[in-house]
JSON list of C-alpha atoms and ligand atoms in Angstrom, two decimals:
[
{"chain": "Y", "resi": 1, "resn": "UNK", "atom": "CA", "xyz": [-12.47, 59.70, -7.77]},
{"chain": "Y", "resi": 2, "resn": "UNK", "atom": "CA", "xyz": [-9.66, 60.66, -5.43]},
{"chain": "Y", "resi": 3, "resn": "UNK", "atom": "CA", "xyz": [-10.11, 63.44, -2.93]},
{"chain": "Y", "resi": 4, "resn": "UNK", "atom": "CA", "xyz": [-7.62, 65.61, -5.13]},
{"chain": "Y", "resi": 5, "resn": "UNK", "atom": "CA", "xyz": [-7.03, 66.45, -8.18]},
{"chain": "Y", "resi": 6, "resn": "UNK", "atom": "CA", "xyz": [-3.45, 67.61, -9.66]},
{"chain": "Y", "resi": 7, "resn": "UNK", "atom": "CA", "xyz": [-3.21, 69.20, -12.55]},
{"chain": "Y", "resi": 8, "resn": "UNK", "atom": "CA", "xyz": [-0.07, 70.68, -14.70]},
{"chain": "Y", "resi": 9, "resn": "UNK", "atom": "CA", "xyz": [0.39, 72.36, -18.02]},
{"chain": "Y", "resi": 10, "resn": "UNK", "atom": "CA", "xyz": [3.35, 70.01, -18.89]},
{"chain": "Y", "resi": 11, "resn": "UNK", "atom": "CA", "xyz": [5.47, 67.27, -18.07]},
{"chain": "Y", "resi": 12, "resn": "UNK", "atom": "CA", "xyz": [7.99, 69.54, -17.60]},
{"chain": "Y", "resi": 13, "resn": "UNK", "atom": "CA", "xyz": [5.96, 70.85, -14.38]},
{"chain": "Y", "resi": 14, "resn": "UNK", "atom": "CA", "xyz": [6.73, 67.00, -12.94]},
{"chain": "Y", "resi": 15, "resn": "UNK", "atom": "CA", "xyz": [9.89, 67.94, -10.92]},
{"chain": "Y", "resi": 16, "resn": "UNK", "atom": "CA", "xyz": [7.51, 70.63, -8.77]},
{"chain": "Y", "resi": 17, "resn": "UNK", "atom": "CA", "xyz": [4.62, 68.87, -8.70]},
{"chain": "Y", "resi": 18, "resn": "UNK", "atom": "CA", "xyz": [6.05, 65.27, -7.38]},
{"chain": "Y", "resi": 19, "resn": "UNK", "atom": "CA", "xyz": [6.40, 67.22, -3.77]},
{"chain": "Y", "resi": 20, "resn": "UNK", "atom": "CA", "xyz": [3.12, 67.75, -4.14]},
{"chain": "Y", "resi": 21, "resn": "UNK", "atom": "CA", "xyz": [2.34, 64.21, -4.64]},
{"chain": "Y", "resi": 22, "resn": "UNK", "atom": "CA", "xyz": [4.77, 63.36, -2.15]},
{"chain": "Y", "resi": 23, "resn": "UNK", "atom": "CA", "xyz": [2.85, 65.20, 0.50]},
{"chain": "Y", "resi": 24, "resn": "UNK", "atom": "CA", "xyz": [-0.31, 63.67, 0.03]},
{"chain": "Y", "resi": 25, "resn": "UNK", "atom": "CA", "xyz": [1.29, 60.47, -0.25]},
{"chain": "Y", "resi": 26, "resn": "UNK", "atom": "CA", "xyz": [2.55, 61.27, 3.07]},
{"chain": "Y", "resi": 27, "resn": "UNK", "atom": "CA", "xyz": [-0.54, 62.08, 4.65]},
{"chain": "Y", "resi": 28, "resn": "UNK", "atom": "CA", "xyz": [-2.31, 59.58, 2.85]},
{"chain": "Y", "resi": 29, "resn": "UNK", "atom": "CA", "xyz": [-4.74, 61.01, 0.98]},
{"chain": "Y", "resi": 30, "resn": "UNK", "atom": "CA", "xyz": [-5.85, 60.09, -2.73]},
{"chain": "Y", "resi": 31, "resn": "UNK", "atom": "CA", "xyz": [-5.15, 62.00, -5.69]},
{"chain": "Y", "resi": 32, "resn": "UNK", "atom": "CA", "xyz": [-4.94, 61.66, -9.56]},
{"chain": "Y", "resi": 33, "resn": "UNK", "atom": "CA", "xyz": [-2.29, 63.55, -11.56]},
{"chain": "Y", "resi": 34, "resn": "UNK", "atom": "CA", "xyz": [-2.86, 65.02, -14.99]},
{"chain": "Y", "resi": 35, "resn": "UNK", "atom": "CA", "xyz": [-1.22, 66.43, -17.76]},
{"chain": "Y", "resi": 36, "resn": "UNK", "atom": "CA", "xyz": [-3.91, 69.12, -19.35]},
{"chain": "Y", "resi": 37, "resn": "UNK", "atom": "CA", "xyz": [-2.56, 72.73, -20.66]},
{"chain": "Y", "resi": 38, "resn": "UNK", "atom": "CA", "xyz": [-4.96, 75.15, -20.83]},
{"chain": "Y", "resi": 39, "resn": "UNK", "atom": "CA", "xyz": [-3.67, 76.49, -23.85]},
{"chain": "Y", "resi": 40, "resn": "UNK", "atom": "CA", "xyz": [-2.91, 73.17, -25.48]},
{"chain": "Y", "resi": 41, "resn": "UNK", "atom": "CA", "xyz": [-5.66, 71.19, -24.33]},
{"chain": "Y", "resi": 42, "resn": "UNK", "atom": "CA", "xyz": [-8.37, 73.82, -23.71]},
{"chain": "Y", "resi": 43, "resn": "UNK", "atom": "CA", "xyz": [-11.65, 71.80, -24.42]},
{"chain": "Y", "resi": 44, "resn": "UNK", "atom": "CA", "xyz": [-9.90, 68.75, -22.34]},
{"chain": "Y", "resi": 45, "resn": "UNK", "atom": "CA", "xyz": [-9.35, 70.64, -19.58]},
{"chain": "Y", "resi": 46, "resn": "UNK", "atom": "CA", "xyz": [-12.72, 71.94, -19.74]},
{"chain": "Y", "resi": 47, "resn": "UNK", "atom": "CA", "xyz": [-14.34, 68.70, -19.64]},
{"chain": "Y", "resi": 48, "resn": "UNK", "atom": "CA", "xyz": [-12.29, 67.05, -17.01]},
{"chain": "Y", "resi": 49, "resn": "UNK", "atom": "CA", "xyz": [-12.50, 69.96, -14.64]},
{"chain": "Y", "resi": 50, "resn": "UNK", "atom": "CA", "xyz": [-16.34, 70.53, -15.40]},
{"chain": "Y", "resi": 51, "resn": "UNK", "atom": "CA", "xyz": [-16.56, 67.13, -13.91]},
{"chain": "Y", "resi": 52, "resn": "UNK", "atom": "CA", "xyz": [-14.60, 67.29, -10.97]},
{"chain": "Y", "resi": 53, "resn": "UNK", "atom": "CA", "xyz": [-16.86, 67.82, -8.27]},
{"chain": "Y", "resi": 54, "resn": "UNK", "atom": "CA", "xyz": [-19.43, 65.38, -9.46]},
{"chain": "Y", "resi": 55, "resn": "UNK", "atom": "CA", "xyz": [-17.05, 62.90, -9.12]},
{"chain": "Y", "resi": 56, "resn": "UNK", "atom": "CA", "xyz": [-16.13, 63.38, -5.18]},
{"chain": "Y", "resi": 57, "resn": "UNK", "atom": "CA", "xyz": [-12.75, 65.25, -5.92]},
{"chain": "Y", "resi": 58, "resn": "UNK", "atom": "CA", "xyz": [-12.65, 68.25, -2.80]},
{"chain": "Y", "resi": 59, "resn": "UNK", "atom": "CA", "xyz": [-9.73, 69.92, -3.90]},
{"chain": "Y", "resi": 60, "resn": "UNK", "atom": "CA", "xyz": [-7.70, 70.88, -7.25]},
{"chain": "Y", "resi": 61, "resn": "UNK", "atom": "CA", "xyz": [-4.14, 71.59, -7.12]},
{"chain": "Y", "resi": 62, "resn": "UNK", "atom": "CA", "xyz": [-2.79, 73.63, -10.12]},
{"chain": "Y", "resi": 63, "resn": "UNK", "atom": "CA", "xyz": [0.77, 74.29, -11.47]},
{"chain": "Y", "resi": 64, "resn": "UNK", "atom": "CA", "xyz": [2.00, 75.67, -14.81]},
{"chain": "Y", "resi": 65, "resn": "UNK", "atom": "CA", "xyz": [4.55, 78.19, -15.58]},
{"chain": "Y", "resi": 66, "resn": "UNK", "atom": "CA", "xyz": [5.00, 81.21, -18.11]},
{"chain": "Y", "resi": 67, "resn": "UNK", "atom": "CA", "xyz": [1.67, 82.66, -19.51]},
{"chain": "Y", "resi": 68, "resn": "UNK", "atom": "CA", "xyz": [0.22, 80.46, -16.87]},
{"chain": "Y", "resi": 69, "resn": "UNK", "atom": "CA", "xyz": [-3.51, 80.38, -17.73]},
{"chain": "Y", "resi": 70, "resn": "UNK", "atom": "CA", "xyz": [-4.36, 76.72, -15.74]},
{"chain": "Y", "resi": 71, "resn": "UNK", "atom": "CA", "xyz": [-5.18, 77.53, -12.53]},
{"chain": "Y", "resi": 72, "resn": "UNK", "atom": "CA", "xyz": [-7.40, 80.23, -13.08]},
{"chain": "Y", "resi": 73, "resn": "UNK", "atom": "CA", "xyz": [-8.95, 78.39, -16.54]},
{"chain": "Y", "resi": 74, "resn": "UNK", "atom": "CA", "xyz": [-9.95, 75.16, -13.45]},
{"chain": "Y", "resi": 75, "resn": "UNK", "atom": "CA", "xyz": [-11.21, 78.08, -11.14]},
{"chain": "Y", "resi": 76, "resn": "UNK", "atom": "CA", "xyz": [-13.88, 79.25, -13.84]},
{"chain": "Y", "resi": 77, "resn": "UNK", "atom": "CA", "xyz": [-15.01, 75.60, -14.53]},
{"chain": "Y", "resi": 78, "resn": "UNK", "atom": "CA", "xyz": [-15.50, 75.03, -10.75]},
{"chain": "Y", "resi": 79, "resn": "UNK", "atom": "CA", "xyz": [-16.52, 75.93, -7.38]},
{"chain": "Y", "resi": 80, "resn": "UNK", "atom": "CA", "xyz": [-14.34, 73.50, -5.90]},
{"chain": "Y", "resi": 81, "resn": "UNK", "atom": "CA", "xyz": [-11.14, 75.47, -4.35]},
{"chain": "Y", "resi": 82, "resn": "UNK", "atom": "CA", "xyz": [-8.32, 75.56, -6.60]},
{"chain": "Y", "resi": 83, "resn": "UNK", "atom": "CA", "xyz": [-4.43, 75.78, -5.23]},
{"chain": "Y", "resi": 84, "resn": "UNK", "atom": "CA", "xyz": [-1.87, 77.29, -8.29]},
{"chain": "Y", "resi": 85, "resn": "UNK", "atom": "CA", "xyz": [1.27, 76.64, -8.17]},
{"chain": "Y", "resi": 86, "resn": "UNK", "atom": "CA", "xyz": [3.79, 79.02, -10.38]},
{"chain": "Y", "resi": 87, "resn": "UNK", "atom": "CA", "xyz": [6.53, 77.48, -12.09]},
{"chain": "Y", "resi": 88, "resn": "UNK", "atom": "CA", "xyz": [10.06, 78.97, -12.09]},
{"chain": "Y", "resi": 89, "resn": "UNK", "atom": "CA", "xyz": [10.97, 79.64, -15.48]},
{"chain": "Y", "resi": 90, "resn": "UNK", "atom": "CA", "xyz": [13.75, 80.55, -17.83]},
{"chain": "Y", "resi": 91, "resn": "UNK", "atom": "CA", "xyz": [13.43, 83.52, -19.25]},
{"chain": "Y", "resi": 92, "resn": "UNK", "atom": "CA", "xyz": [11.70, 85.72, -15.92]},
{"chain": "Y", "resi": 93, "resn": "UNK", "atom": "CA", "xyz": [12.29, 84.10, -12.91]},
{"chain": "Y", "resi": 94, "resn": "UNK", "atom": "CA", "xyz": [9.05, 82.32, -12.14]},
{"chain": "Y", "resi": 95, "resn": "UNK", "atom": "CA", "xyz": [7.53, 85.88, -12.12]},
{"chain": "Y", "resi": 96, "resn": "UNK", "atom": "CA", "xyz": [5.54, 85.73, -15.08]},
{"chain": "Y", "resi": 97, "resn": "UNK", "atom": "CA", "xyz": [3.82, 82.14, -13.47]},
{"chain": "Y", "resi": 98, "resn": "UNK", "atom": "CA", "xyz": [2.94, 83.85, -10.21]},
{"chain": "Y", "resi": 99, "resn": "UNK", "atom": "CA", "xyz": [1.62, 87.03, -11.70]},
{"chain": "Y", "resi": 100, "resn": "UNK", "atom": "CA", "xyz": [-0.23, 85.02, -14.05]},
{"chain": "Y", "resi": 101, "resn": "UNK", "atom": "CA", "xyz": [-1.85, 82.92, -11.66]},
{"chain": "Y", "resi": 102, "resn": "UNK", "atom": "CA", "xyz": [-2.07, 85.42, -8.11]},
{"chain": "Y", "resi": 103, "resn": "UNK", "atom": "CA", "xyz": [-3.72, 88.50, -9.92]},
{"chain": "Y", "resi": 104, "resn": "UNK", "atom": "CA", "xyz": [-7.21, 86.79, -10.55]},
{"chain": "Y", "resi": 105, "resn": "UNK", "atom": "CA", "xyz": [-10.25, 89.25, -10.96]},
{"chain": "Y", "resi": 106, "resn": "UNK", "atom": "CA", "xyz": [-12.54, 89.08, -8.07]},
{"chain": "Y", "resi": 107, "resn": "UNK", "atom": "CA", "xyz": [-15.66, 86.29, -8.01]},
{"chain": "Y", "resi": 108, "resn": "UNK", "atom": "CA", "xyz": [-12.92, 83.50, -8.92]},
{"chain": "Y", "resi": 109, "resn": "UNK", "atom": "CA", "xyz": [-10.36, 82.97, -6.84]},
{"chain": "Y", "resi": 110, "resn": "UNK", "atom": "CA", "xyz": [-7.12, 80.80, -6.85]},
{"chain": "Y", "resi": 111, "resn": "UNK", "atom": "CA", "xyz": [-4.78, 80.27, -3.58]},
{"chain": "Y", "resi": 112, "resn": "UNK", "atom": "CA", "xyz": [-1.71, 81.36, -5.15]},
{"chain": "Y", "resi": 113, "resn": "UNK", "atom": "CA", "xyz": [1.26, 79.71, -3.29]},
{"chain": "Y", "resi": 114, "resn": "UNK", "atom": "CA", "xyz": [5.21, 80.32, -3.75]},
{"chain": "Y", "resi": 115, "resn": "UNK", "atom": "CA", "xyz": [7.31, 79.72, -6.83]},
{"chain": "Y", "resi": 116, "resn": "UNK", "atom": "CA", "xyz": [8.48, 75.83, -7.05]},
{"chain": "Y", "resi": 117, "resn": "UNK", "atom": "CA", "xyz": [6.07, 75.70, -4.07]},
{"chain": "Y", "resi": 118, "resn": "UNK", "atom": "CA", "xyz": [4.32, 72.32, -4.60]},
{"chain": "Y", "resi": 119, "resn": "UNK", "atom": "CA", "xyz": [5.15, 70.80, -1.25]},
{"chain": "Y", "resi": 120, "resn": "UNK", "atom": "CA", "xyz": [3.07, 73.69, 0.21]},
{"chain": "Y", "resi": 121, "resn": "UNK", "atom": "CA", "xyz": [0.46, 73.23, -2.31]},
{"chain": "Y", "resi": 122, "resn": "UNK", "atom": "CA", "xyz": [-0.26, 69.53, -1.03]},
{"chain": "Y", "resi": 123, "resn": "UNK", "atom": "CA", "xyz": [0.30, 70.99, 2.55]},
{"chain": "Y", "resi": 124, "resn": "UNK", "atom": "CA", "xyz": [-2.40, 73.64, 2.37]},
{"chain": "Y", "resi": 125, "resn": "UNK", "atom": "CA", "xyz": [-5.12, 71.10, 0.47]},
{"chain": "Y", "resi": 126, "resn": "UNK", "atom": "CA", "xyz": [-4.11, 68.48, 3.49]},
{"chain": "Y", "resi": 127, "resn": "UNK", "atom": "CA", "xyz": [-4.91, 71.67, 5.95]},
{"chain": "Y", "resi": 128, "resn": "UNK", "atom": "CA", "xyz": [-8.53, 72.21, 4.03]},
{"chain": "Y", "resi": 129, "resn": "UNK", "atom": "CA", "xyz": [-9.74, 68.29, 4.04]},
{"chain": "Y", "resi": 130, "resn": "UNK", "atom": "CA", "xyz": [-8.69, 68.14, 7.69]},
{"chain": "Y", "resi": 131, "resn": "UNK", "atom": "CA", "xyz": [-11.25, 70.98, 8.87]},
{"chain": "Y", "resi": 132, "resn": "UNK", "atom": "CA", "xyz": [-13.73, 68.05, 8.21]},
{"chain": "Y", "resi": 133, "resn": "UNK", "atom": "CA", "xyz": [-11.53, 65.42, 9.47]},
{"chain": "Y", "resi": 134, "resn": "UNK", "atom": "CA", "xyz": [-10.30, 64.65, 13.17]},
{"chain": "Y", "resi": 135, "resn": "UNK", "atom": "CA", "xyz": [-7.82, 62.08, 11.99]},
{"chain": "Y", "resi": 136, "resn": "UNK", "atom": "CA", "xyz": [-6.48, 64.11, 9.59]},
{"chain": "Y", "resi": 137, "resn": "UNK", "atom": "CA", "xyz": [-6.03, 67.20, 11.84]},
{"chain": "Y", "resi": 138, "resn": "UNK", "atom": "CA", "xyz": [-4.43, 65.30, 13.67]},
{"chain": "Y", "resi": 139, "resn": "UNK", "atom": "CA", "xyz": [-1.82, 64.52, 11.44]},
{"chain": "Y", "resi": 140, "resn": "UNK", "atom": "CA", "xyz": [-1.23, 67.66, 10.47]},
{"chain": "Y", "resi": 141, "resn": "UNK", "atom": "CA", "xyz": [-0.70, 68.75, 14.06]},
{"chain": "Y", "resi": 142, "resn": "UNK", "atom": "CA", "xyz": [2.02, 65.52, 14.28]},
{"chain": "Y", "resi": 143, "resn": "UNK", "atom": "CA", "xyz": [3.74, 67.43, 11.04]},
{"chain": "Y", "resi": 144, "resn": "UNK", "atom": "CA", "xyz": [3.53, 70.94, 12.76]},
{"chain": "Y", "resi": 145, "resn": "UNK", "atom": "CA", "xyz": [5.28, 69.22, 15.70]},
{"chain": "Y", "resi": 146, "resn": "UNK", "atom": "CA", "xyz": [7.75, 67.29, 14.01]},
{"chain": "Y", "resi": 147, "resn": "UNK", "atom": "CA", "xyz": [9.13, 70.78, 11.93]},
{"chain": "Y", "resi": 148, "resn": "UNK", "atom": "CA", "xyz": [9.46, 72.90, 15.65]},
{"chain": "Y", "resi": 149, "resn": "UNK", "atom": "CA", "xyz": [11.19, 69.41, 16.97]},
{"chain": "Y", "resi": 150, "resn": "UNK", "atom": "CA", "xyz": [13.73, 69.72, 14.02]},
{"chain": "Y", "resi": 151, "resn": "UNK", "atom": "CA", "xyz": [14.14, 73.65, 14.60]},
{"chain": "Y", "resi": 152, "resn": "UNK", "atom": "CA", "xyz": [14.77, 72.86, 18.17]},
{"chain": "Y", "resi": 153, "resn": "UNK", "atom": "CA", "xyz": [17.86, 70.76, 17.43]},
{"chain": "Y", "resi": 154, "resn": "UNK", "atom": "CA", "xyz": [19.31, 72.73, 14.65]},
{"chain": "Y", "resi": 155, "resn": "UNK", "atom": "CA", "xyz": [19.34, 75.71, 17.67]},
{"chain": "Y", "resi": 156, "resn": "UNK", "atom": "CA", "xyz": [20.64, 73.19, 20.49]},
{"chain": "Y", "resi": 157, "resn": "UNK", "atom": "CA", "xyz": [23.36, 72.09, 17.74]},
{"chain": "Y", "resi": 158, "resn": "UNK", "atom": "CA", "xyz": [23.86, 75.86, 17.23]},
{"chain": "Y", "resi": 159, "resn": "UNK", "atom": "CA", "xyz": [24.20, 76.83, 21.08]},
{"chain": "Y", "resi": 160, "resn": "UNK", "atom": "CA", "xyz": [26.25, 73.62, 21.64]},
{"chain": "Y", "resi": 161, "resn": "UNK", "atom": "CA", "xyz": [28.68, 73.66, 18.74]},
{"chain": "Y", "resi": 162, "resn": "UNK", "atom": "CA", "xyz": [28.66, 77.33, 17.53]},
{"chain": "Y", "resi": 163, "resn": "UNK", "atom": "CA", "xyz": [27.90, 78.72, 14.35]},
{"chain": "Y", "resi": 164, "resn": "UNK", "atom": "CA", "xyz": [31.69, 76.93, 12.63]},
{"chain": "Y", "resi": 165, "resn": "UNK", "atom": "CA", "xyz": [29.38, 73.83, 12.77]},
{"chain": "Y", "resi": 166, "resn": "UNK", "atom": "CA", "xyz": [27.24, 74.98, 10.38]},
{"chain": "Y", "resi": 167, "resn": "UNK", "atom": "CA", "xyz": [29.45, 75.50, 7.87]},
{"chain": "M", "resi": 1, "resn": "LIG", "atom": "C1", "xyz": [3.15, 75.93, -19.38]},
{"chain": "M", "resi": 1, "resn": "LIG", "atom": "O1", "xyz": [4.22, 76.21, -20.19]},
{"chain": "M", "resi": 1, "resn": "LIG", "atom": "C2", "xyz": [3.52, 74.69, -18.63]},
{"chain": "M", "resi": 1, "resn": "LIG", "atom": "O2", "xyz": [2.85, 74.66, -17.41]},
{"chain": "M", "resi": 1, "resn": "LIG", "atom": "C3", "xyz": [5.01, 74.79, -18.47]},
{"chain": "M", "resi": 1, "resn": "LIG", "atom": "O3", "xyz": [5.39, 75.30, -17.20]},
{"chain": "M", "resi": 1, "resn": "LIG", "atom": "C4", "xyz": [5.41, 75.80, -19.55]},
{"chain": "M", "resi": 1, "resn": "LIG", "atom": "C5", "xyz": [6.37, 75.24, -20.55]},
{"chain": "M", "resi": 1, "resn": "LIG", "atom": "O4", "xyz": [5.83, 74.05, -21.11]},
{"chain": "M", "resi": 1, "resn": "LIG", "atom": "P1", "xyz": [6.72, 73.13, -22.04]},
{"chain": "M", "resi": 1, "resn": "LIG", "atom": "O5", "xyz": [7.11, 73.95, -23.22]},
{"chain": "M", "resi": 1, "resn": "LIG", "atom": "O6", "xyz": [7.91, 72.71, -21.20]},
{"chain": "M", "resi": 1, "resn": "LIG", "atom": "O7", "xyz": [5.85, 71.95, -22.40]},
{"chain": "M", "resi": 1, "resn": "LIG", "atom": "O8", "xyz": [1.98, 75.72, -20.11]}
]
């Protein structure tokens, strides 16, 4: 079983959770993506999630929109940490998602992170597996340095050029 585990309500959730992907594809680590809605799919869900951390998976990455009921549903099948990721929707904003998933009663937790916010999703699993991994903390430190190298020219561009360059 890969190290994570992404999971989304619908295929409709695949534009938000590819940066996901795309993160852990950058810092090469394994993951398998599903399609289970909790609402849909409820005794599927169950099942796979039940299973998860049997199987070697460390972390499980979450994202659904609306009534958003997944990430917290994973959270009360298993002690492994679960990241949720709130769609932005239609009709509210993305609000209903992140107040769906964010306000979970205390004993089962979910790491609620922004609307659309998949990249930091994968980012924040990354950060937890590296804790027990030099290499991988390592990586992440490579990242950290690579976003203040990319500030630092947008500001020597800035002081350079002025702020007409920008625009
Ligand atoms: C949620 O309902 C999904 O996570 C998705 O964000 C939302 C809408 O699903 P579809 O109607 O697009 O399948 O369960």
């Amino acid at each position: 079983m890969p190290q994570v585990s992404i999971i989304m309500g619908s295929d409709s959730d695949m534009p938000v959770m590819a940066k996901t992907a795309e993160i852990l594809d950058m810092f090469g680590v394994s993951y398998e993506m599903r399609i289970l809605s909790a609402h849909r799919q409820p005794e599927a869900l169950g099942e796979y999630v039940k299973g998860l951390k049997a199987s070697g998976c460390k972390v499980v990455i979450a994202g659904a929109g609306k009534a958003a009921a997944l990430p917290g549903v994973c959270a009360s099948y298993t002690p492994l940490p679960v990241i949720g990721v709130p769609m932005k929707t239609s009709d509210l904003g993305g609000v209903d998602s992140l107040y769906s998933i964010v306000q979970m009663p205390t004993g089962v937790p979910v790491a609620t992170v922004a609307i659309n916010g998949g990249a930091n999703a994968g980012l924040l699993a990354v950060q937890m597996m590296a804790v027990y991994s030099e290499e991988l903390a390592a990586e992440v430190e490579l990242y950290r340095a690579s976003q203040a190298a990319s500030c630092d020219d947008k500001d020597a561009k800035l002081q350079a050029e002025g702020y007409k360059a920008f625009l």
